[in-house]
CSV table of C-alpha atoms and ligand atoms in Angstrom, one decimal:
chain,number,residue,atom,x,y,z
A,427,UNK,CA,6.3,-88.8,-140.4
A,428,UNK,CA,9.2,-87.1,-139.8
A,429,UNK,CA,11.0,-88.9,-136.2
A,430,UNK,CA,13.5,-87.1,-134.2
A,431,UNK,CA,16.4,-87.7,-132.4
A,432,UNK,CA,15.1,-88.5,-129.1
A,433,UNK,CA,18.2,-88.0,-127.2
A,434,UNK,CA,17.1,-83.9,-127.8
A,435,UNK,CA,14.3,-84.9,-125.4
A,436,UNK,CA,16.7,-86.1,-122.6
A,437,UNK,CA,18.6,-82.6,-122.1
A,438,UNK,CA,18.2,-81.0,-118.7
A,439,UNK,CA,17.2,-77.5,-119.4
A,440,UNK,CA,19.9,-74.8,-119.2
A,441,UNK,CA,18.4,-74.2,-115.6
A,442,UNK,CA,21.8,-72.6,-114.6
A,443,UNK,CA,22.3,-69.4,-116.2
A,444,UNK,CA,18.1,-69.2,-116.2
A,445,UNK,CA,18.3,-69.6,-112.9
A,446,UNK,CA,20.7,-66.9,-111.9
A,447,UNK,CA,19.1,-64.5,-114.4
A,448,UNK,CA,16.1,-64.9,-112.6
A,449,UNK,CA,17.4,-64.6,-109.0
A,450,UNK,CA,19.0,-61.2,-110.1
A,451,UNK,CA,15.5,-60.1,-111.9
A,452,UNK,CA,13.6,-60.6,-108.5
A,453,UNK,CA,16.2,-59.2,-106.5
A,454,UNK,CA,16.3,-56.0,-108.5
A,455,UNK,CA,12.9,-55.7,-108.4
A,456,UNK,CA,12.7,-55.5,-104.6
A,457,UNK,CA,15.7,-53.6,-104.9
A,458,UNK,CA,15.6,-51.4,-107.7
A,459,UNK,CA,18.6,-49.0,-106.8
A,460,UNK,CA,21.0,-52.0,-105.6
A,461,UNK,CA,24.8,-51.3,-107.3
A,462,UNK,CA,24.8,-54.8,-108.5
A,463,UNK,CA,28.6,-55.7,-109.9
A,464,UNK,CA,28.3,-58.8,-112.2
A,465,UNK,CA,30.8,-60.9,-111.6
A,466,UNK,CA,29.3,-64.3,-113.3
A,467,UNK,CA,30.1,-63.1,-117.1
A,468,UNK,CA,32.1,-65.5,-118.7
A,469,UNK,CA,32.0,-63.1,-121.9
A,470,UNK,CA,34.9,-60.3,-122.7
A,471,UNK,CA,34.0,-56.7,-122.1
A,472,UNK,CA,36.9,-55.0,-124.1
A,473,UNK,CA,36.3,-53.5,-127.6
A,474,UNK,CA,38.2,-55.6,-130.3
A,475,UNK,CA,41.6,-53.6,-130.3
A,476,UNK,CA,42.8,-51.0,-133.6
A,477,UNK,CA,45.1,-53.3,-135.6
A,478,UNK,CA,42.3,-55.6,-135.6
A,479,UNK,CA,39.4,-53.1,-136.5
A,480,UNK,CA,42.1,-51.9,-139.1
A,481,UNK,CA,42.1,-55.1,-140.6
A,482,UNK,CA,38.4,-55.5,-140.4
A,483,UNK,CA,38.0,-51.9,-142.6
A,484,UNK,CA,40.8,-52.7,-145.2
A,485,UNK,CA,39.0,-56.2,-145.8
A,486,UNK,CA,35.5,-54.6,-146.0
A,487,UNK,CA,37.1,-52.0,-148.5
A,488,UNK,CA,38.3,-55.0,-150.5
A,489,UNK,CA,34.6,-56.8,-150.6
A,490,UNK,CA,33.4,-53.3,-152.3
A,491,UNK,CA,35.5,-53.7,-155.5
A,492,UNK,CA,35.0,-56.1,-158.0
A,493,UNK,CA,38.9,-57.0,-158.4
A,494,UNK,CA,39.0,-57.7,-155.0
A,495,UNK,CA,36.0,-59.3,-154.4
A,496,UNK,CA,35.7,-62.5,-152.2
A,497,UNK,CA,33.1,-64.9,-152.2
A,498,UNK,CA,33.5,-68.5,-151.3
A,499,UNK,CA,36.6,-69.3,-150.0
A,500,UNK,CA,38.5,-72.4,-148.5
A,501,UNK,CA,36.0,-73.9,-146.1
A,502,UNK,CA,39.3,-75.1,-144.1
A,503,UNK,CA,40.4,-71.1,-144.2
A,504,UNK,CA,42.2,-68.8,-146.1
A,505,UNK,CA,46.1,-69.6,-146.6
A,506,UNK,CA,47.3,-66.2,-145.0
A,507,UNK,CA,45.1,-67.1,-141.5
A,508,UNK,CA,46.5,-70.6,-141.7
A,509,UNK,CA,50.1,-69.2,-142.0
A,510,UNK,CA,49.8,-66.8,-139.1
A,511,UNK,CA,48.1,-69.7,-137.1
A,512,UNK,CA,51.4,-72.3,-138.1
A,513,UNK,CA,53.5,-69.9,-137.3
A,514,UNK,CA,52.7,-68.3,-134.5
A,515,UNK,CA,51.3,-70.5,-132.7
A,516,UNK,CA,53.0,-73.8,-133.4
A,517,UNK,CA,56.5,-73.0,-135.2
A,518,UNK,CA,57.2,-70.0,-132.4
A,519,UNK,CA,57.0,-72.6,-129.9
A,520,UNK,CA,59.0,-75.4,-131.6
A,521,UNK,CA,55.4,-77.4,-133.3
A,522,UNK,CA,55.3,-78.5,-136.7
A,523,UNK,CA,51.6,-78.1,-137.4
A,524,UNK,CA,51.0,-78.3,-141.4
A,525,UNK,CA,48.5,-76.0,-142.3
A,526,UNK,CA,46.4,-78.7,-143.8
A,527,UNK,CA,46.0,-80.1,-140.0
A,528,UNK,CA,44.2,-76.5,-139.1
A,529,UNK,CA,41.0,-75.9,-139.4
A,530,UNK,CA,39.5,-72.4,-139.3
A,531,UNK,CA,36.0,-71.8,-137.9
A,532,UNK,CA,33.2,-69.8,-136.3
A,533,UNK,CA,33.8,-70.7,-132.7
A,534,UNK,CA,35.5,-73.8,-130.3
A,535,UNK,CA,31.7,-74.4,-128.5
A,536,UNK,CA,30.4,-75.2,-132.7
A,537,UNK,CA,34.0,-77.4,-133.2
A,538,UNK,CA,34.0,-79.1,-129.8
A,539,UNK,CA,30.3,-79.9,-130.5
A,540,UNK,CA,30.3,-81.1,-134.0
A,541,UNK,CA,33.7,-82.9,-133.3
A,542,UNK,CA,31.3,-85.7,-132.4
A,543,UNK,CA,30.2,-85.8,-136.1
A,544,UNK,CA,33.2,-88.3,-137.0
A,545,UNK,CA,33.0,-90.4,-133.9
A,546,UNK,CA,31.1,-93.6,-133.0
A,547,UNK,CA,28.0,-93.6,-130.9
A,548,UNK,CA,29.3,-96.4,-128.5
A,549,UNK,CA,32.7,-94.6,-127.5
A,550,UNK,CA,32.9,-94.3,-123.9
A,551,UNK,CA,33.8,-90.4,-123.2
A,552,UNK,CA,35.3,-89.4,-119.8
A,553,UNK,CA,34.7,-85.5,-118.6
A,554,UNK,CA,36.8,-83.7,-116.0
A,555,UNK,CA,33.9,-82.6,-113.3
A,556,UNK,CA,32.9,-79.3,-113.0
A,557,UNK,CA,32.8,-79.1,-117.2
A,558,UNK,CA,32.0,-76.7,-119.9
A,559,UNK,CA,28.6,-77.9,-120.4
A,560,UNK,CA,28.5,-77.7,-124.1
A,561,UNK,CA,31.0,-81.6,-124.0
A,562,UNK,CA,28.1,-83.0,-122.2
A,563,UNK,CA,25.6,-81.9,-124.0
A,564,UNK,CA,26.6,-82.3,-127.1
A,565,UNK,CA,27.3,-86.2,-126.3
A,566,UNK,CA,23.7,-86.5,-125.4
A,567,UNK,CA,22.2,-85.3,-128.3
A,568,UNK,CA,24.6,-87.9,-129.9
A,569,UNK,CA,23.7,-90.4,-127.2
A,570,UNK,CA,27.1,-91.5,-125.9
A,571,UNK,CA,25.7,-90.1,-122.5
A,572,UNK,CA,23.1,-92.2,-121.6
A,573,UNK,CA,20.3,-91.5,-119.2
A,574,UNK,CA,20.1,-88.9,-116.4
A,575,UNK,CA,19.7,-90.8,-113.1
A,576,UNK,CA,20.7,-89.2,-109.9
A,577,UNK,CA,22.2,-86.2,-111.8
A,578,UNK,CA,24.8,-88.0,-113.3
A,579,UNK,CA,24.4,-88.8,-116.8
A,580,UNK,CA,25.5,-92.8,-116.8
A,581,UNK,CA,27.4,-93.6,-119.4
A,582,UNK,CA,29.5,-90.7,-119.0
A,583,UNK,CA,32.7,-90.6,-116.9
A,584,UNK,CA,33.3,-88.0,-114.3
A,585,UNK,CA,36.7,-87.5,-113.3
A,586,UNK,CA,36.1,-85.6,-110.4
A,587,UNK,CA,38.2,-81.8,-109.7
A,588,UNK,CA,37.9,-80.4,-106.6
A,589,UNK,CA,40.5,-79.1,-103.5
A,590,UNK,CA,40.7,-83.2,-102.4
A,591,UNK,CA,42.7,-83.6,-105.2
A,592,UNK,CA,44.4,-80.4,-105.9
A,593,UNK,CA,42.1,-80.0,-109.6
A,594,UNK,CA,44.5,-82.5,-110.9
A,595,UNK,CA,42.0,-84.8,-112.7
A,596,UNK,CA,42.9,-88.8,-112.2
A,597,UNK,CA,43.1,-91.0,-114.7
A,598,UNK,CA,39.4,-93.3,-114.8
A,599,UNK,CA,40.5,-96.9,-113.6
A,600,UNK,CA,37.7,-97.8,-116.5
A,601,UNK,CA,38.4,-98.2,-120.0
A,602,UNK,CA,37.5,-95.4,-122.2
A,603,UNK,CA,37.7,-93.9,-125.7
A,604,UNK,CA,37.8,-90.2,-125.4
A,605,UNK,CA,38.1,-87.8,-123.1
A,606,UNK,CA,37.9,-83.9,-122.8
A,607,UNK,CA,40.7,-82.2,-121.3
A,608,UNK,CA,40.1,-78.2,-120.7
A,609,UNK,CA,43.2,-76.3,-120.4
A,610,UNK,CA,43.5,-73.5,-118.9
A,611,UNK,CA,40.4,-74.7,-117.1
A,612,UNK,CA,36.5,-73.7,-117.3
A,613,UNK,CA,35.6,-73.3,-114.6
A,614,UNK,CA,37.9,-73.9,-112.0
A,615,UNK,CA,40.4,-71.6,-113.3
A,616,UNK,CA,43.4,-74.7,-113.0
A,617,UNK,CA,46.0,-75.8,-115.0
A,618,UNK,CA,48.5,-78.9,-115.4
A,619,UNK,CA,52.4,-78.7,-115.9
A,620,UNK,CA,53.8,-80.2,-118.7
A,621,UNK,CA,54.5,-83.8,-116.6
A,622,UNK,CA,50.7,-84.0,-115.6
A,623,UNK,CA,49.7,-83.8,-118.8
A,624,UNK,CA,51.9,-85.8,-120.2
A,625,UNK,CA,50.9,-88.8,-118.1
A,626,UNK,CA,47.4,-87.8,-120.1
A,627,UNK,CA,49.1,-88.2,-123.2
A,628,UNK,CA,51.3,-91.3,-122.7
A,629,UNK,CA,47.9,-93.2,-121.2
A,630,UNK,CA,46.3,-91.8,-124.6
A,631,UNK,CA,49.0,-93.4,-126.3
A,632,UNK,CA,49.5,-96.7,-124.9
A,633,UNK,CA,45.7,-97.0,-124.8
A,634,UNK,CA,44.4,-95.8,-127.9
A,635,UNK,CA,42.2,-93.0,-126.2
A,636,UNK,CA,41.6,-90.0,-128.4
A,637,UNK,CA,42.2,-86.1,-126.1
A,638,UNK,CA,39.9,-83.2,-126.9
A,639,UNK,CA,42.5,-80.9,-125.7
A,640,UNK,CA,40.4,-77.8,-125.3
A,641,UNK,CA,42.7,-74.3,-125.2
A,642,UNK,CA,40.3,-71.7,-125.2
A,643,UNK,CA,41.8,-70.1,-122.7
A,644,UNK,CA,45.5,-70.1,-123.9
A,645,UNK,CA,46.2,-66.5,-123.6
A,646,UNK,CA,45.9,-66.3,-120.1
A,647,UNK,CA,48.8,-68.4,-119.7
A,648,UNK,CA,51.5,-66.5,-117.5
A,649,UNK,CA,53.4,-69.1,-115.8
A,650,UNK,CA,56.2,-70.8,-117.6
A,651,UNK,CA,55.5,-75.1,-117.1
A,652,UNK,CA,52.0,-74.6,-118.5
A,653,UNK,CA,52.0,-75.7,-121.5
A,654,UNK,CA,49.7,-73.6,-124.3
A,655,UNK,CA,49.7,-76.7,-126.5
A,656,UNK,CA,49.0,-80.2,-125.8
A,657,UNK,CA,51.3,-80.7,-128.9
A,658,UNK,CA,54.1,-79.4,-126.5
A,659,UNK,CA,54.2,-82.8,-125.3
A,660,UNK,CA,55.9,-85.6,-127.0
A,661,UNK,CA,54.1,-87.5,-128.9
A,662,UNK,CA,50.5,-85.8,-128.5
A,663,UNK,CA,49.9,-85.7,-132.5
A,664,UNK,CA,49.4,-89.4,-131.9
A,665,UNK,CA,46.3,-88.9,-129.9
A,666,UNK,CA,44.8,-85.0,-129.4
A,667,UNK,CA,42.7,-83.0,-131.2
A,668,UNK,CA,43.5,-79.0,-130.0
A,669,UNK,CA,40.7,-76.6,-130.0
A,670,UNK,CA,41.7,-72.8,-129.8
A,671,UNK,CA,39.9,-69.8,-130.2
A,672,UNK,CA,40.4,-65.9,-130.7
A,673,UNK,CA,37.4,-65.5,-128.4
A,674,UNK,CA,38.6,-64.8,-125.3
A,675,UNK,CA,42.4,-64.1,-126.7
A,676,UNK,CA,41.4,-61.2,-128.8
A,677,UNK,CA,37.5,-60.4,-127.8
A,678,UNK,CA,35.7,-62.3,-131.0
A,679,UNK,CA,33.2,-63.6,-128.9
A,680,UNK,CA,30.8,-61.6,-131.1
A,681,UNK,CA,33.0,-61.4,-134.0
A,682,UNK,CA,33.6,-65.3,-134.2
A,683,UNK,CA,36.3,-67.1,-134.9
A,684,UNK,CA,38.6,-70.4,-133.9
A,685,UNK,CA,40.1,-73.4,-135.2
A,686,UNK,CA,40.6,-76.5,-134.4
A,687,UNK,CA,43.9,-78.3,-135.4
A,688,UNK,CA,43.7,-82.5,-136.1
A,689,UNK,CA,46.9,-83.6,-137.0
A,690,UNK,CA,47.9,-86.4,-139.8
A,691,UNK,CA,49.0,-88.7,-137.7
A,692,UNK,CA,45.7,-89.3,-135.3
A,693,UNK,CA,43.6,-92.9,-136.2
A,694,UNK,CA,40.3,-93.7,-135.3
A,695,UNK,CA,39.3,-97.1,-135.7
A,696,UNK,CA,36.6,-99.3,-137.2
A,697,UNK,CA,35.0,-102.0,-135.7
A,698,UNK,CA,37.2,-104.2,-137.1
A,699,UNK,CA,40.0,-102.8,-136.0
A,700,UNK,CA,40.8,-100.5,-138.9
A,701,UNK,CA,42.9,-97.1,-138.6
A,702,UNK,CA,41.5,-93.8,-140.5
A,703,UNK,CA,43.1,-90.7,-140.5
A,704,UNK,CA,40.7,-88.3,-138.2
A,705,UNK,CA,41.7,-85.2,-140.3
A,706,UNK,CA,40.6,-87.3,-143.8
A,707,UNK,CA,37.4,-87.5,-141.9
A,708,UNK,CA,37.5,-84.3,-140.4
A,709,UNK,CA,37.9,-82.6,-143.4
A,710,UNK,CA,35.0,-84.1,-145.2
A,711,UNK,CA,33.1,-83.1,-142.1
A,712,UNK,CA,33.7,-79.5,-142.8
A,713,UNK,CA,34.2,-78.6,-146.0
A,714,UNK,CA,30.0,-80.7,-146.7
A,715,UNK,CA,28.5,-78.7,-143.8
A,716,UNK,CA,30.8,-75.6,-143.2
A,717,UNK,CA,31.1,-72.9,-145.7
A,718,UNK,CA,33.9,-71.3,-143.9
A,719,UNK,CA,34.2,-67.7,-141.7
A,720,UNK,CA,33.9,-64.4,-143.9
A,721,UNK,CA,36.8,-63.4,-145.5
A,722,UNK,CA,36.2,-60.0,-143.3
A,723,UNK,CA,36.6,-61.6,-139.9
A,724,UNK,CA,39.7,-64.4,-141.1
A,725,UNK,CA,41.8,-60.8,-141.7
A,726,UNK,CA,40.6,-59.7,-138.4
A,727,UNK,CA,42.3,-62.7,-137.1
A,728,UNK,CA,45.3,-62.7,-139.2
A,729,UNK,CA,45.9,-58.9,-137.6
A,730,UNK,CA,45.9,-60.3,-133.7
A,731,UNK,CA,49.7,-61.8,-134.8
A,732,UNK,CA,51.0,-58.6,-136.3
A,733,UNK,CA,53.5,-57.0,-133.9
A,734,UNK,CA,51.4,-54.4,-133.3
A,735,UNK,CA,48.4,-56.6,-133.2
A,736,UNK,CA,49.5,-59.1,-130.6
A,737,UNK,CA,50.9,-56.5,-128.7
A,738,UNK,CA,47.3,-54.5,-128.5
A,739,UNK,CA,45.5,-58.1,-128.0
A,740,UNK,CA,48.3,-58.7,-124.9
A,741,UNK,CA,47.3,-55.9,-123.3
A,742,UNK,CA,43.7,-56.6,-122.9
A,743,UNK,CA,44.6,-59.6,-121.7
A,744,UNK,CA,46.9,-57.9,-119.4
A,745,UNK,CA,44.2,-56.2,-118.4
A,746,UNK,CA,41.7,-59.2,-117.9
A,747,UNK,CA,44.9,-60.8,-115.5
A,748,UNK,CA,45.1,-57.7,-113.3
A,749,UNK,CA,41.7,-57.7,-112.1
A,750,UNK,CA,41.7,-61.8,-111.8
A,751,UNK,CA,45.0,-60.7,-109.4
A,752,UNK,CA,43.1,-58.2,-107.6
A,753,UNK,CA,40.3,-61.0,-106.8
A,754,UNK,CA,42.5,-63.8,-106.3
A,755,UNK,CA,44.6,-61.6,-103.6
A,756,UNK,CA,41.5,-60.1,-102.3
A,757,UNK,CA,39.6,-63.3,-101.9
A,758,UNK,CA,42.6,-65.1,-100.4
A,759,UNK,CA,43.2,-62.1,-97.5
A,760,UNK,CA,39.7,-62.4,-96.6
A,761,UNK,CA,41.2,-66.4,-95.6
A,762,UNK,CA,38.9,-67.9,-98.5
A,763,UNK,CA,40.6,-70.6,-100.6
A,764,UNK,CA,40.6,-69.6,-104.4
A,765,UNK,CA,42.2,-71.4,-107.3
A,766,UNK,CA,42.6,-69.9,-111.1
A,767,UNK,CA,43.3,-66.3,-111.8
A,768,UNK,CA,46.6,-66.6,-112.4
A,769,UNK,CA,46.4,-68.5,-115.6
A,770,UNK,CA,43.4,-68.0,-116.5
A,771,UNK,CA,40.0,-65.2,-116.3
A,772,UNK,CA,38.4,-67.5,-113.7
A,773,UNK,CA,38.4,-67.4,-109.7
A,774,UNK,CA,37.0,-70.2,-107.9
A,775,UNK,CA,36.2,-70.0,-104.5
A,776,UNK,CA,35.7,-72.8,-101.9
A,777,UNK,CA,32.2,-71.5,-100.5
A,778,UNK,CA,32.9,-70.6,-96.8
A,779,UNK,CA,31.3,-71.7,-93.6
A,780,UNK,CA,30.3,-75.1,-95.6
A,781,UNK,CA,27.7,-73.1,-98.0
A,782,UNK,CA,26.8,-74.8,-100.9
A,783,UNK,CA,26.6,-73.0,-104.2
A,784,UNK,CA,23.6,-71.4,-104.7
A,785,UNK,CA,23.3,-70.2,-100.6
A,786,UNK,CA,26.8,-68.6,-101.6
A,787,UNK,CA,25.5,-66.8,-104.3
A,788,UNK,CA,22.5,-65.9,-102.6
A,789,UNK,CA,24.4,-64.4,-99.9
A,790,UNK,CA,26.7,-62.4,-102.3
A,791,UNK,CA,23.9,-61.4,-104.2
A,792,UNK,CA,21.9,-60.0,-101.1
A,793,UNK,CA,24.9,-58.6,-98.7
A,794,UNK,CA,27.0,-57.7,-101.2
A,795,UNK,CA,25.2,-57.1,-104.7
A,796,UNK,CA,27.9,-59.4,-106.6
A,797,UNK,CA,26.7,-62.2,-109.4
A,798,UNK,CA,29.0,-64.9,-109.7
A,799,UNK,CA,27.8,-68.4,-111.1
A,800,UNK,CA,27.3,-71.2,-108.4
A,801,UNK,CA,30.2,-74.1,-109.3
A,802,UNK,CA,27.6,-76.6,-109.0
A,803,UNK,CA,26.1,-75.6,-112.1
A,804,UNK,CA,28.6,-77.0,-114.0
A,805,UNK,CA,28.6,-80.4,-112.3
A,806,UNK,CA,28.3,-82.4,-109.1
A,807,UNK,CA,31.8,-82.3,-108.3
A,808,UNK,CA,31.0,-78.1,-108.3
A,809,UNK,CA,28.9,-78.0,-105.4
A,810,UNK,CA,30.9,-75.8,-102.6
A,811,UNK,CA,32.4,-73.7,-105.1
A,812,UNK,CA,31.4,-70.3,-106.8
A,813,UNK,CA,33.1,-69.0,-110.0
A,814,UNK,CA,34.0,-65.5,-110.9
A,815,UNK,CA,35.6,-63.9,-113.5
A,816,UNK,CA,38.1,-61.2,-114.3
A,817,UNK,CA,36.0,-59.6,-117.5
A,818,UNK,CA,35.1,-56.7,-115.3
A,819,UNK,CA,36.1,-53.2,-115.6
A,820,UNK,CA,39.3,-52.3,-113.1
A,821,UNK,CA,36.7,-50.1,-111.3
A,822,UNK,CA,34.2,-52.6,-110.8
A,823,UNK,CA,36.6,-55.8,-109.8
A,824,UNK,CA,38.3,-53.1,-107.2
A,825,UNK,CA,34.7,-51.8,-106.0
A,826,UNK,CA,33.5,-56.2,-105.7
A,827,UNK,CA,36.6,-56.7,-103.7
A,828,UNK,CA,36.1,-53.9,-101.3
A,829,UNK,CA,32.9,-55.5,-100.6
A,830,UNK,CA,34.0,-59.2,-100.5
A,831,UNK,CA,35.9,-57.6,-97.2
A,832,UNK,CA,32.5,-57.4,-95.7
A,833,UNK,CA,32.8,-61.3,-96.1
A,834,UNK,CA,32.3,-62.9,-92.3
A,835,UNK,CA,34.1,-66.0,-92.0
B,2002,LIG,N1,35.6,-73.7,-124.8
B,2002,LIG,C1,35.5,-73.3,-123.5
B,2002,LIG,C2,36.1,-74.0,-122.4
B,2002,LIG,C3,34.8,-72.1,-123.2
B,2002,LIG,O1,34.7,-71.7,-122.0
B,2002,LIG,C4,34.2,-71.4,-124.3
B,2002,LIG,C5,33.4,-70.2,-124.1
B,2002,LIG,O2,33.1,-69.8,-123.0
B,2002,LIG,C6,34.3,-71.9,-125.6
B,2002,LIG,C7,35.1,-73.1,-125.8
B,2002,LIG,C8,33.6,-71.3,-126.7
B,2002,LIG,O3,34.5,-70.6,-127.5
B,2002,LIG,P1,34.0,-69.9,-128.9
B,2002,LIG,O4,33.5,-68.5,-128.5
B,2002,LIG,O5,35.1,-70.0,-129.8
B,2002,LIG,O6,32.8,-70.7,-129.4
């Protein structure tokens, strides 16, 4: 008899995005001819850009000859995509990362997930609230979360985000062992300077708490104190784990591929008190279940850091930021308070008139045919908030806008 990990059983369904889905299918059905503008994606839209299909062709060439065959390779990731990622991402910005601290992957949702592969059951994890779902579920399964009671899961912290405290998440007044730190934020758009998030790191330090420092959403940076590593901040090596992904950065949401850097110097501990090196562990972790990303896709990486490359992959982020500028500036001219957008591919909008979530995206679905996703969704401390995003065409975000005029506050 084969038992199974009954924390599978306590998952709340993924009632969100089913949910909107099927608001949208009954509301097209009664209305088959309505313009609806989808608003709620939180996927890119943009074709990968040429130096990157280049790549893509040149590498595929290469797997048709014998001599330059590939087959296995490193499952941490091929030296050359390790170089670029050193380099460009760390060096450039005055980071020693060695390239045996990065790891190269299919994706930050499968890295912050299996993350949890190296760590104790019993750790206490905190979440900023609203959250990326995927560090809440993913401690379930694992059953750090405990149970579901009065949707809060209750051995979970929430450090609530929300307009009371500016989206500056507070440090727990309860002990804890890990904590997931999003920055640039899903789903509230927000980010921290340098000094708040180095009060993050010094707690980290002086208390031994490990940082997932999630930076997904790196790219979107535009304003100079945000930092696009956590390992900007002194001492951080000590204590965070950094997720990154070309997802979003260079549209390889479908092409897959991300990395997640564990530096040297991180402990975890044993019960008794015992330091081990989190990378050590780490990389047994991936190279036993992780074969590593096709040799095809790692060049398609290496070619978003060429100068042509990143310059191709920086407009289409460019392009991304202009429509989250038209909606922030749209939004906030109507008199509705909206934070992200300028950081960041994600608006999030303080419901007006005291509406919660889901009557906000009802009205905007009915009055105005726009999809967003309702902020509470992606926790408690969401409710009176909507998100939207910037991955749009120009000519939709414009067209959404002119009809968020028709807003009556
Ligand atoms: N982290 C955050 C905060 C995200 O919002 C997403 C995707 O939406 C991911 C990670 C997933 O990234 P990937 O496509 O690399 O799995």
């Amino acid at each position: 008899m084969a038992f199974i990990n009954e924390n599978y059983l306590k998952l709340q369904g993924s009632y969100l995005f089913s949910e909107i889905a099927r608001k949208v299918r009954e509301y097209k059905e009664d209305n088959p001819n309505a313009p609806i503008i989808r608003m709620g994606i939180g996927d890119v839209t943009k074709p990968l850009v040429p130096e990157v299909v280049k790549a893509m062709h040149l590498a595929v060439d290469e797997m048709a000859v014998a001599s330059s065959f590939r087959g296995y390779g490193p499952e941490q990731g091929y030296d050359f995509l390790l170089n670029a990622i050193v380099t460009n991402d760390y060096k450039k910005r005055g980071i020693e990362i060695g390239t045996d601290e990065v790891f190269v992957s299919d994706g930050a949702k499968s890295d912050t997930g299996n993350i949890g592969d190296i760590l104790g059951t019993d750790n206490i994890v905190a979440v900023t609230d609203p959250v990326y779902p995927v560090y809440v579920d993913t401690n379930v399964m694992a059953g750090r979360a405990g149970e579901f009671v009065n949707n809060l899961w209750n051995k979970l912290i929430y450090i609530p985000c929300t307009a009371e405290n500016n989206f500056i998440p507070e440090i727990p007044k309860q002990k804890f062992d890990i904590v997931y730190l999003c920055y640039p934020n899903n789903p509230t758009g927000t980010t921290l300077t340098k000094a708040q998030l180095k009060t993050w790191v010094d707690y980290a330090i002086e208390n031994k708490v490990l940082i997932m420092f999630d930076g997904a959403y790196e790219a979107f940076i535009t304003e100079d104190d945000v930092p696009h590593s956590i390992y900007e901040i002194e001492g951080a090596k000590q204590v965070a784990i950094e997720f990154r992904s070309f997802s979003k950065t260079a549209g390889f949401t479908g092409t897959r591929c991300a990395y997640t850097v564990v530096p040297k110097e991180l402990m975890g501990y044993t019960k008794t008190g015992e330091k081990v090196p989190l990378n050590k562990l780490w990389n047994r972790r991936h190279t036993t279940k992780f074969n590593g990303v096709p040799y095809v896709i790692q060049r398609a990486a290496e070619a978003c850091y060429s100068e042509q490359g990143s310059l191709e992959v920086k407009n289409v982020i460019s392009y991304y930021m202009k429509n989250a500028k038209i909606i922030k500036d749209g939004l906030e001219a109507q008199g509705l308070k909206v934070m992200g957008g300028v950081n960041s591919p994600y608006i999030w909008i303080k419901t007006p008139k005291g509406m919660n979530s889901w009557g906000f995206f009802d009205y905007l679905l009915k009055e105005l045919n726009i999809v967003g996703t309702p902020g509470v969704g992606f926790g408690p401390s969401g409710e009176g908030y909507l998100r939207l995003t910037s991955f749009n065409t120009l000519e939709n975000t414009i067209e959404a806008v002119e009809r968020l005029k028709k807003i009556s506050l």
